[in-house]
C-alpha positions as protocol buffer text, in pm:
chain_id: "A"
residue {
  index: 1
  type: MET
  ca { x: -637 y: -1809 z: -238 }
}
residue {
  index: 2
  type: PRO
  ca { x: -459 y: -1490 z: -133 }
}
residue {
  index: 3
  type: GLU
  ca { x: -607 y: -1322 z: 179 }
}
residue {
  index: 4
  type: LEU
  ca { x: -585 y: -960 z: 291 }
}
residue {
  index: 5
  type: LYS
  ca { x: -495 y: -953 z: 666 }
}
residue {
  index: 6
  type: ARG
  ca { x: -439 y: -671 z: 909 }
}
residue {
  index: 7
  type: LEU
  ca { x: -70 y: -623 z: 987 }
}
residue {
  index: 8
  type: ARG
  ca { x: 51 y: -797 z: 1306 }
}
residue {
  index: 9
  type: ALA
  ca { x: 380 y: -810 z: 1488 }
}
residue {
  index: 10
  type: GLY
  ca { x: 423 y: -1170 z: 1374 }
}
residue {
  index: 11
  type: HIS
  ca { x: 419 y: -1062 z: 1007 }
}
residue {
  index: 12
  type: ALA
  ca { x: 755 y: -885 z: 1037 }
}
residue {
  index: 13
  type: PRO
  ca { x: 978 y: -1165 z: 906 }
}
residue {
  index: 14
  type: ALA
  ca { x: 761 y: -1228 z: 604 }
}
residue {
  index: 15
  type: VAL
  ca { x: 723 y: -858 z: 528 }
}
residue {
  index: 16
  type: LEU
  ca { x: 1096 y: -802 z: 546 }
}
residue {
  index: 17
  type: ALA
  ca { x: 1155 y: -1103 z: 318 }
}
residue {
  index: 18
  type: PHE
  ca { x: 906 y: -961 z: 73 }
}
residue {
  index: 19
  type: GLU
  ca { x: 1072 y: -614 z: 81 }
}
residue {
  index: 20
  type: VAL
  ca { x: 1421 y: -759 z: 30 }
}
residue {
  index: 21
  type: ALA
  ca { x: 1316 y: -997 z: -247 }
}
residue {
  index: 22
  type: ASN
  ca { x: 1139 y: -727 z: -447 }
}
residue {
  index: 23
  type: ARG
  ca { x: 1367 y: -428 z: -370 }
}
residue {
  index: 24
  type: ALA
  ca { x: 1507 y: -399 z: -720 }
}
residue {
  index: 25
  type: TYR
  ca { x: 1172 y: -454 z: -886 }
}
residue {
  index: 26
  type: PHE
  ca { x: 1010 y: -183 z: -675 }
}
residue {
  index: 27
  type: ALA
  ca { x: 1293 y: 59 z: -742 }
}
residue {
  index: 28
  type: ALA
  ca { x: 1222 y: 42 z: -1112 }
}
residue {
  index: 29
  type: SER
  ca { x: 892 y: 221 z: -1069 }
}
residue {
  index: 30
  type: ILE
  ca { x: 893 y: 384 z: -721 }
}
residue {
  index: 31
  type: SER
  ca { x: 1165 y: 529 z: -504 }
}
residue {
  index: 32
  type: ASP
  ca { x: 1393 y: 282 z: -339 }
}
residue {
  index: 33
  type: ARG
  ca { x: 1340 y: 278 z: 41 }
}
residue {
  index: 34
  type: GLY
  ca { x: 1712 y: 297 z: 102 }
}
residue {
  index: 35
  type: ASP
  ca { x: 1942 y: 91 z: 325 }
}
residue {
  index: 36
  type: GLU
  ca { x: 1826 y: 276 z: 636 }
}
residue {
  index: 37
  type: TYR
  ca { x: 1471 y: 131 z: 592 }
}
residue {
  index: 38
  type: PHE
  ca { x: 1615 y: -221 z: 603 }
}
residue {
  index: 39
  type: ASP
  ca { x: 1854 y: -147 z: 887 }
}
residue {
  index: 40
  type: GLN
  ca { x: 1571 y: -7 z: 1095 }
}
residue {
  index: 41
  type: PHE
  ca { x: 1299 y: -234 z: 977 }
}
residue {
  index: 42
  type: ALA
  ca { x: 1197 y: -368 z: 1321 }
}
residue {
  index: 43
  type: ASP
  ca { x: 1154 y: -9 z: 1454 }
}
residue {
  index: 44
  type: ARG
  ca { x: 952 y: 96 z: 1141 }
}
residue {
  index: 45
  type: HIS
  ca { x: 732 y: -211 z: 1174 }
}
residue {
  index: 46
  type: GLY
  ca { x: 664 y: -136 z: 1536 }
}
residue {
  index: 47
  type: ALA
  ca { x: 583 y: 224 z: 1458 }
}
residue {
  index: 48
  type: MET
  ca { x: 324 y: 112 z: 1204 }
}
residue {
  index: 49
  type: LEU
  ca { x: 165 y: -112 z: 1454 }
}
residue {
  index: 50
  type: ASP
  ca { x: 153 y: 174 z: 1701 }
}
residue {
  index: 51
  type: GLU
  ca { x: -11 y: 396 z: 1440 }
}
residue {
  index: 52
  type: GLN
  ca { x: -261 y: 120 z: 1366 }
}
residue {
  index: 53
  type: GLU
  ca { x: -340 y: 78 z: 1735 }
}
residue {
  index: 54
  type: ALA
  ca { x: -385 y: 459 z: 1772 }
}
residue {
  index: 55
  type: GLY
  ca { x: -632 y: 460 z: 1475 }
}
residue {
  index: 56
  type: ILE
  ca { x: -428 y: 691 z: 1256 }
}
residue {
  index: 57
  type: GLY
  ca { x: -329 y: 429 z: 999 }
}
residue {
  index: 58
  type: ALA
  ca { x: -431 y: 83 z: 885 }
}
residue {
  index: 59
  type: TYR
  ca { x: -186 y: -155 z: 742 }
}
residue {
  index: 60
  type: TYR
  ca { x: -252 y: -482 z: 562 }
}
residue {
  index: 61
  type: VAL
  ca { x: -60 y: -766 z: 401 }
}
residue {
  index: 62
  type: LEU
  ca { x: -176 y: -987 z: 122 }
}
residue {
  index: 63
  type: LEU
  ca { x: -80 y: -1339 z: 221 }
}
residue {
  index: 64
  type: ASP
  ca { x: -42 y: -1636 z: -11 }
}
residue {
  index: 65
  type: ASP
  ca { x: -152 y: -1977 z: 96 }
}
residue {
  index: 66
  type: ASP
  ca { x: 196 y: -2058 z: 232 }
}
residue {
  index: 67
  type: GLY
  ca { x: 196 y: -1742 z: 452 }
}
residue {
  index: 68
  type: SER
  ca { x: 439 y: -1546 z: 234 }
}
residue {
  index: 69
  type: VAL
  ca { x: 360 y: -1184 z: 156 }
}
residue {
  index: 70
  type: LEU
  ca { x: 233 y: -1114 z: -194 }
}
residue {
  index: 71
  type: GLY
  ca { x: 173 y: -748 z: -125 }
}
residue {
  index: 72
  type: ARG
  ca { x: 134 y: -458 z: 115 }
}
residue {
  index: 73
  type: PHE
  ca { x: -168 y: -231 z: 124 }
}
residue {
  index: 74
  type: ASN
  ca { x: -156 y: 70 z: 353 }
}
residue {
  index: 75
  type: LEU
  ca { x: -399 y: 340 z: 452 }
}
residue {
  index: 76
  type: TYR
  ca { x: -237 y: 637 z: 616 }
}
residue {
  index: 77
  type: ARG
  ca { x: -269 y: 1011 z: 683 }
}
residue {
  index: 78
  type: PHE
  ca { x: -627 y: 975 z: 813 }
}
residue {
  index: 79
  type: GLU
  ca { x: -800 y: 1312 z: 813 }
}
residue {
  index: 80
  type: ASP
  ca { x: -1173 y: 1404 z: 807 }
}
residue {
  index: 81
  type: GLY
  ca { x: -1282 y: 1069 z: 668 }
}
residue {
  index: 82
  type: THR
  ca { x: -1009 y: 1063 z: 401 }
}
residue {
  index: 83
  type: ALA
  ca { x: -690 y: 855 z: 385 }
}
residue {
  index: 84
  type: GLU
  ca { x: -408 y: 792 z: 144 }
}
residue {
  index: 85
  type: LEU
  ca { x: -362 y: 452 z: -6 }
}
residue {
  index: 86
  type: GLY
  ca { x: -21 y: 299 z: -84 }
}
residue {
  index: 87
  type: TYR
  ca { x: 46 y: -49 z: -205 }
}
residue {
  index: 88
  type: ARG
  ca { x: 311 y: -272 z: -356 }
}
residue {
  index: 89
  type: VAL
  ca { x: 286 y: -623 z: -500 }
}
residue {
  index: 90
  type: ALA
  ca { x: 555 y: -884 z: -543 }
}
residue {
  index: 91
  type: GLN
  ca { x: 704 y: -915 z: -891 }
}
residue {
  index: 92
  type: HIS
  ca { x: 598 y: -1280 z: -931 }
}
residue {
  index: 93
  type: ALA
  ca { x: 232 y: -1185 z: -845 }
}
residue {
  index: 94
  type: ALA
  ca { x: 217 y: -882 z: -1079 }
}
residue {
  index: 95
  type: GLY
  ca { x: -25 y: -888 z: -1367 }
}
residue {
  index: 96
  type: ARG
  ca { x: -254 y: -1151 z: -1209 }
}
residue {
  index: 97
  type: GLY
  ca { x: -519 y: -914 z: -1076 }
}
residue {
  index: 98
  type: VAL
  ca { x: -426 y: -961 z: -711 }
}
residue {
  index: 99
  type: ALA
  ca { x: -350 y: -594 z: -661 }
}
residue {
  index: 100
  type: THR
  ca { x: -681 y: -483 z: -810 }
}
residue {
  index: 101
  type: ALA
  ca { x: -874 y: -738 z: -599 }
}
residue {
  index: 102
  type: ALA
  ca { x: -693 y: -636 z: -283 }
}
residue {
  index: 103
  type: VAL
  ca { x: -740 y: -260 z: -343 }
}
residue {
  index: 104
  type: LEU
  ca { x: -1113 y: -333 z: -394 }
}
residue {
  index: 105
  type: GLU
  ca { x: -1129 y: -526 z: -66 }
}
residue {
  index: 106
  type: LEU
  ca { x: -936 y: -254 z: 111 }
}
residue {
  index: 107
  type: CYS
  ca { x: -1188 y: 6 z: -16 }
}
residue {
  index: 108
  type: ARG
  ca { x: -1463 y: -203 z: 145 }
}
residue {
  index: 109
  type: LEU
  ca { x: -1267 y: -237 z: 466 }
}
residue {
  index: 110
  type: ALA
  ca { x: -1179 y: 133 z: 470 }
}
residue {
  index: 111
  type: ALA
  ca { x: -1548 y: 224 z: 485 }
}
residue {
  index: 112
  type: ALA
  ca { x: -1668 y: -63 z: 701 }
}
residue {
  index: 113
  type: ARG
  ca { x: -1381 y: -92 z: 959 }
}
residue {
  index: 114
  type: HIS
  ca { x: -1222 y: 251 z: 952 }
}
residue {
  index: 115
  type: GLY
  ca { x: -1505 y: 484 z: 880 }
}
residue {
  index: 116
  type: LEU
  ca { x: -1341 y: 641 z: 579 }
}
residue {
  index: 117
  type: ARG
  ca { x: -1533 y: 799 z: 291 }
}
residue {
  index: 118
  type: THR
  ca { x: -1257 y: 892 z: 49 }
}
residue {
  index: 119
  type: LEU
  ca { x: -931 y: 740 z: -51 }
}
residue {
  index: 120
  type: ARG
  ca { x: -649 y: 907 z: -248 }
}
residue {
  index: 121
  type: ALA
  ca { x: -345 y: 750 z: -411 }
}
residue {
  index: 122
  type: ALA
  ca { x: -66 y: 904 z: -611 }
}
residue {
  index: 123
  type: THR
  ca { x: 126 y: 722 z: -888 }
}
residue {
  index: 124
  type: SER
  ca { x: 405 y: 826 z: -1111 }
}
residue {
  index: 125
  type: HIS
  ca { x: 339 y: 864 z: -1484 }
}
residue {
  index: 126
  type: ALA
  ca { x: 586 y: 584 z: -1547 }
}
residue {
  index: 127
  type: ASN
  ca { x: 393 y: 339 z: -1327 }
}
residue {
  index: 128
  type: ALA
  ca { x: 134 y: 226 z: -1577 }
}
residue {
  index: 129
  type: ALA
  ca { x: 53 y: -89 z: -1385 }
}
residue {
  index: 130
  type: SER
  ca { x: -42 y: 111 z: -1076 }
}
residue {
  index: 131
  type: GLN
  ca { x: -255 y: 349 z: -1280 }
}
residue {
  index: 132
  type: ARG
  ca { x: -442 y: 50 z: -1425 }
}
residue {
  index: 133
  type: VAL
  ca { x: -503 y: -92 z: -1072 }
}
residue {
  index: 134
  type: LEU
  ca { x: -645 y: 237 z: -957 }
}
residue {
  index: 135
  type: ILE
  ca { x: -874 y: 285 z: -1254 }
}
residue {
  index: 136
  type: LYS
  ca { x: -998 y: -77 z: -1240 }
}
residue {
  index: 137
  type: ALA
  ca { x: -1070 y: -14 z: -867 }
}
residue {
  index: 138
  type: GLY
  ca { x: -1287 y: 290 z: -944 }
}
residue {
  index: 139
  type: PHE
  ca { x: -1041 y: 567 z: -879 }
}
residue {
  index: 140
  type: VAL
  ca { x: -1034 y: 866 z: -1104 }
}
residue {
  index: 141
  type: PRO
  ca { x: -752 y: 1115 z: -1175 }
}
residue {
  index: 142
  type: ILE
  ca { x: -795 y: 1441 z: -985 }
}
residue {
  index: 143
  type: GLY
  ca { x: -476 y: 1632 z: -1068 }
}
residue {
  index: 144
  type: PRO
  ca { x: -104 y: 1638 z: -1069 }
}
residue {
  index: 145
  type: ALA
  ca { x: 100 y: 1492 z: -781 }
}
residue {
  index: 146
  type: ASP
  ca { x: 396 y: 1687 z: -645 }
}
residue {
  index: 147
  type: PRO
  ca { x: 706 y: 1502 z: -753 }
}
residue {
  index: 148
  type: ALA
  ca { x: 822 y: 1531 z: -389 }
}
residue {
  index: 149
  type: ASP
  ca { x: 537 y: 1282 z: -306 }
}
residue {
  index: 150
  type: LEU
  ca { x: 670 y: 1040 z: -564 }
}
residue {
  index: 151
  type: GLY
  ca { x: 1045 y: 1035 z: -511 }
}
residue {
  index: 152
  type: GLY
  ca { x: 1100 y: 1317 z: -758 }
}
residue {
  index: 153
  type: LYS
  ca { x: 895 y: 1162 z: -1035 }
}
residue {
  index: 154
  type: PRO
  ca { x: 597 y: 1343 z: -1200 }
}
residue {
  index: 155
  type: GLY
  ca { x: 261 y: 1182 z: -1144 }
}
residue {
  index: 156
  type: THR
  ca { x: -105 y: 1199 z: -1082 }
}
residue {
  index: 157
  type: TRP
  ca { x: -331 y: 1189 z: -777 }
}
residue {
  index: 158
  type: TYR
  ca { x: -628 y: 954 z: -800 }
}
residue {
  index: 159
  type: GLN
  ca { x: -934 y: 947 z: -574 }
}
residue {
  index: 160
  type: ARG
  ca { x: -1229 y: 725 z: -498 }
}
residue {
  index: 161
  type: HIS
  ca { x: -1533 y: 801 z: -282 }
}
residue {
  index: 162
  type: ILE
  ca { x: -1637 y: 486 z: -96 }
}
């Protein structure tokens, strides 16, 4: 049974493997992270852990029974009880409800662990799967997203009060 776990330093190899294995799949619906992301992965992973320790972000991985990463679920840009949600799920796990279940669990954790009251997420118009996840998890559309927030793609902001 997949389990949502708070990001730790020891997750770095599995997270990198997840990102590499799914890079082309992710690039089909969201902006590619670029070679620099992979070249500087250790530094970026450490920076996320620092943000988490400082209480300005909360980063989670969805782990399969074998310890491999099925998805990443991030809360960032904490401000006045609100945070942004970002997530990505491995291609082989897509369509099985794992993203919706993890987003619902993260909503619970956002309130209980992080004192958040509102979550926002942007998704491109082309990313129908992400739109379905957000709607199933109780998010509602609140307006257009700036294409700059979505790698140049038009999209919509969604929000959920928790």
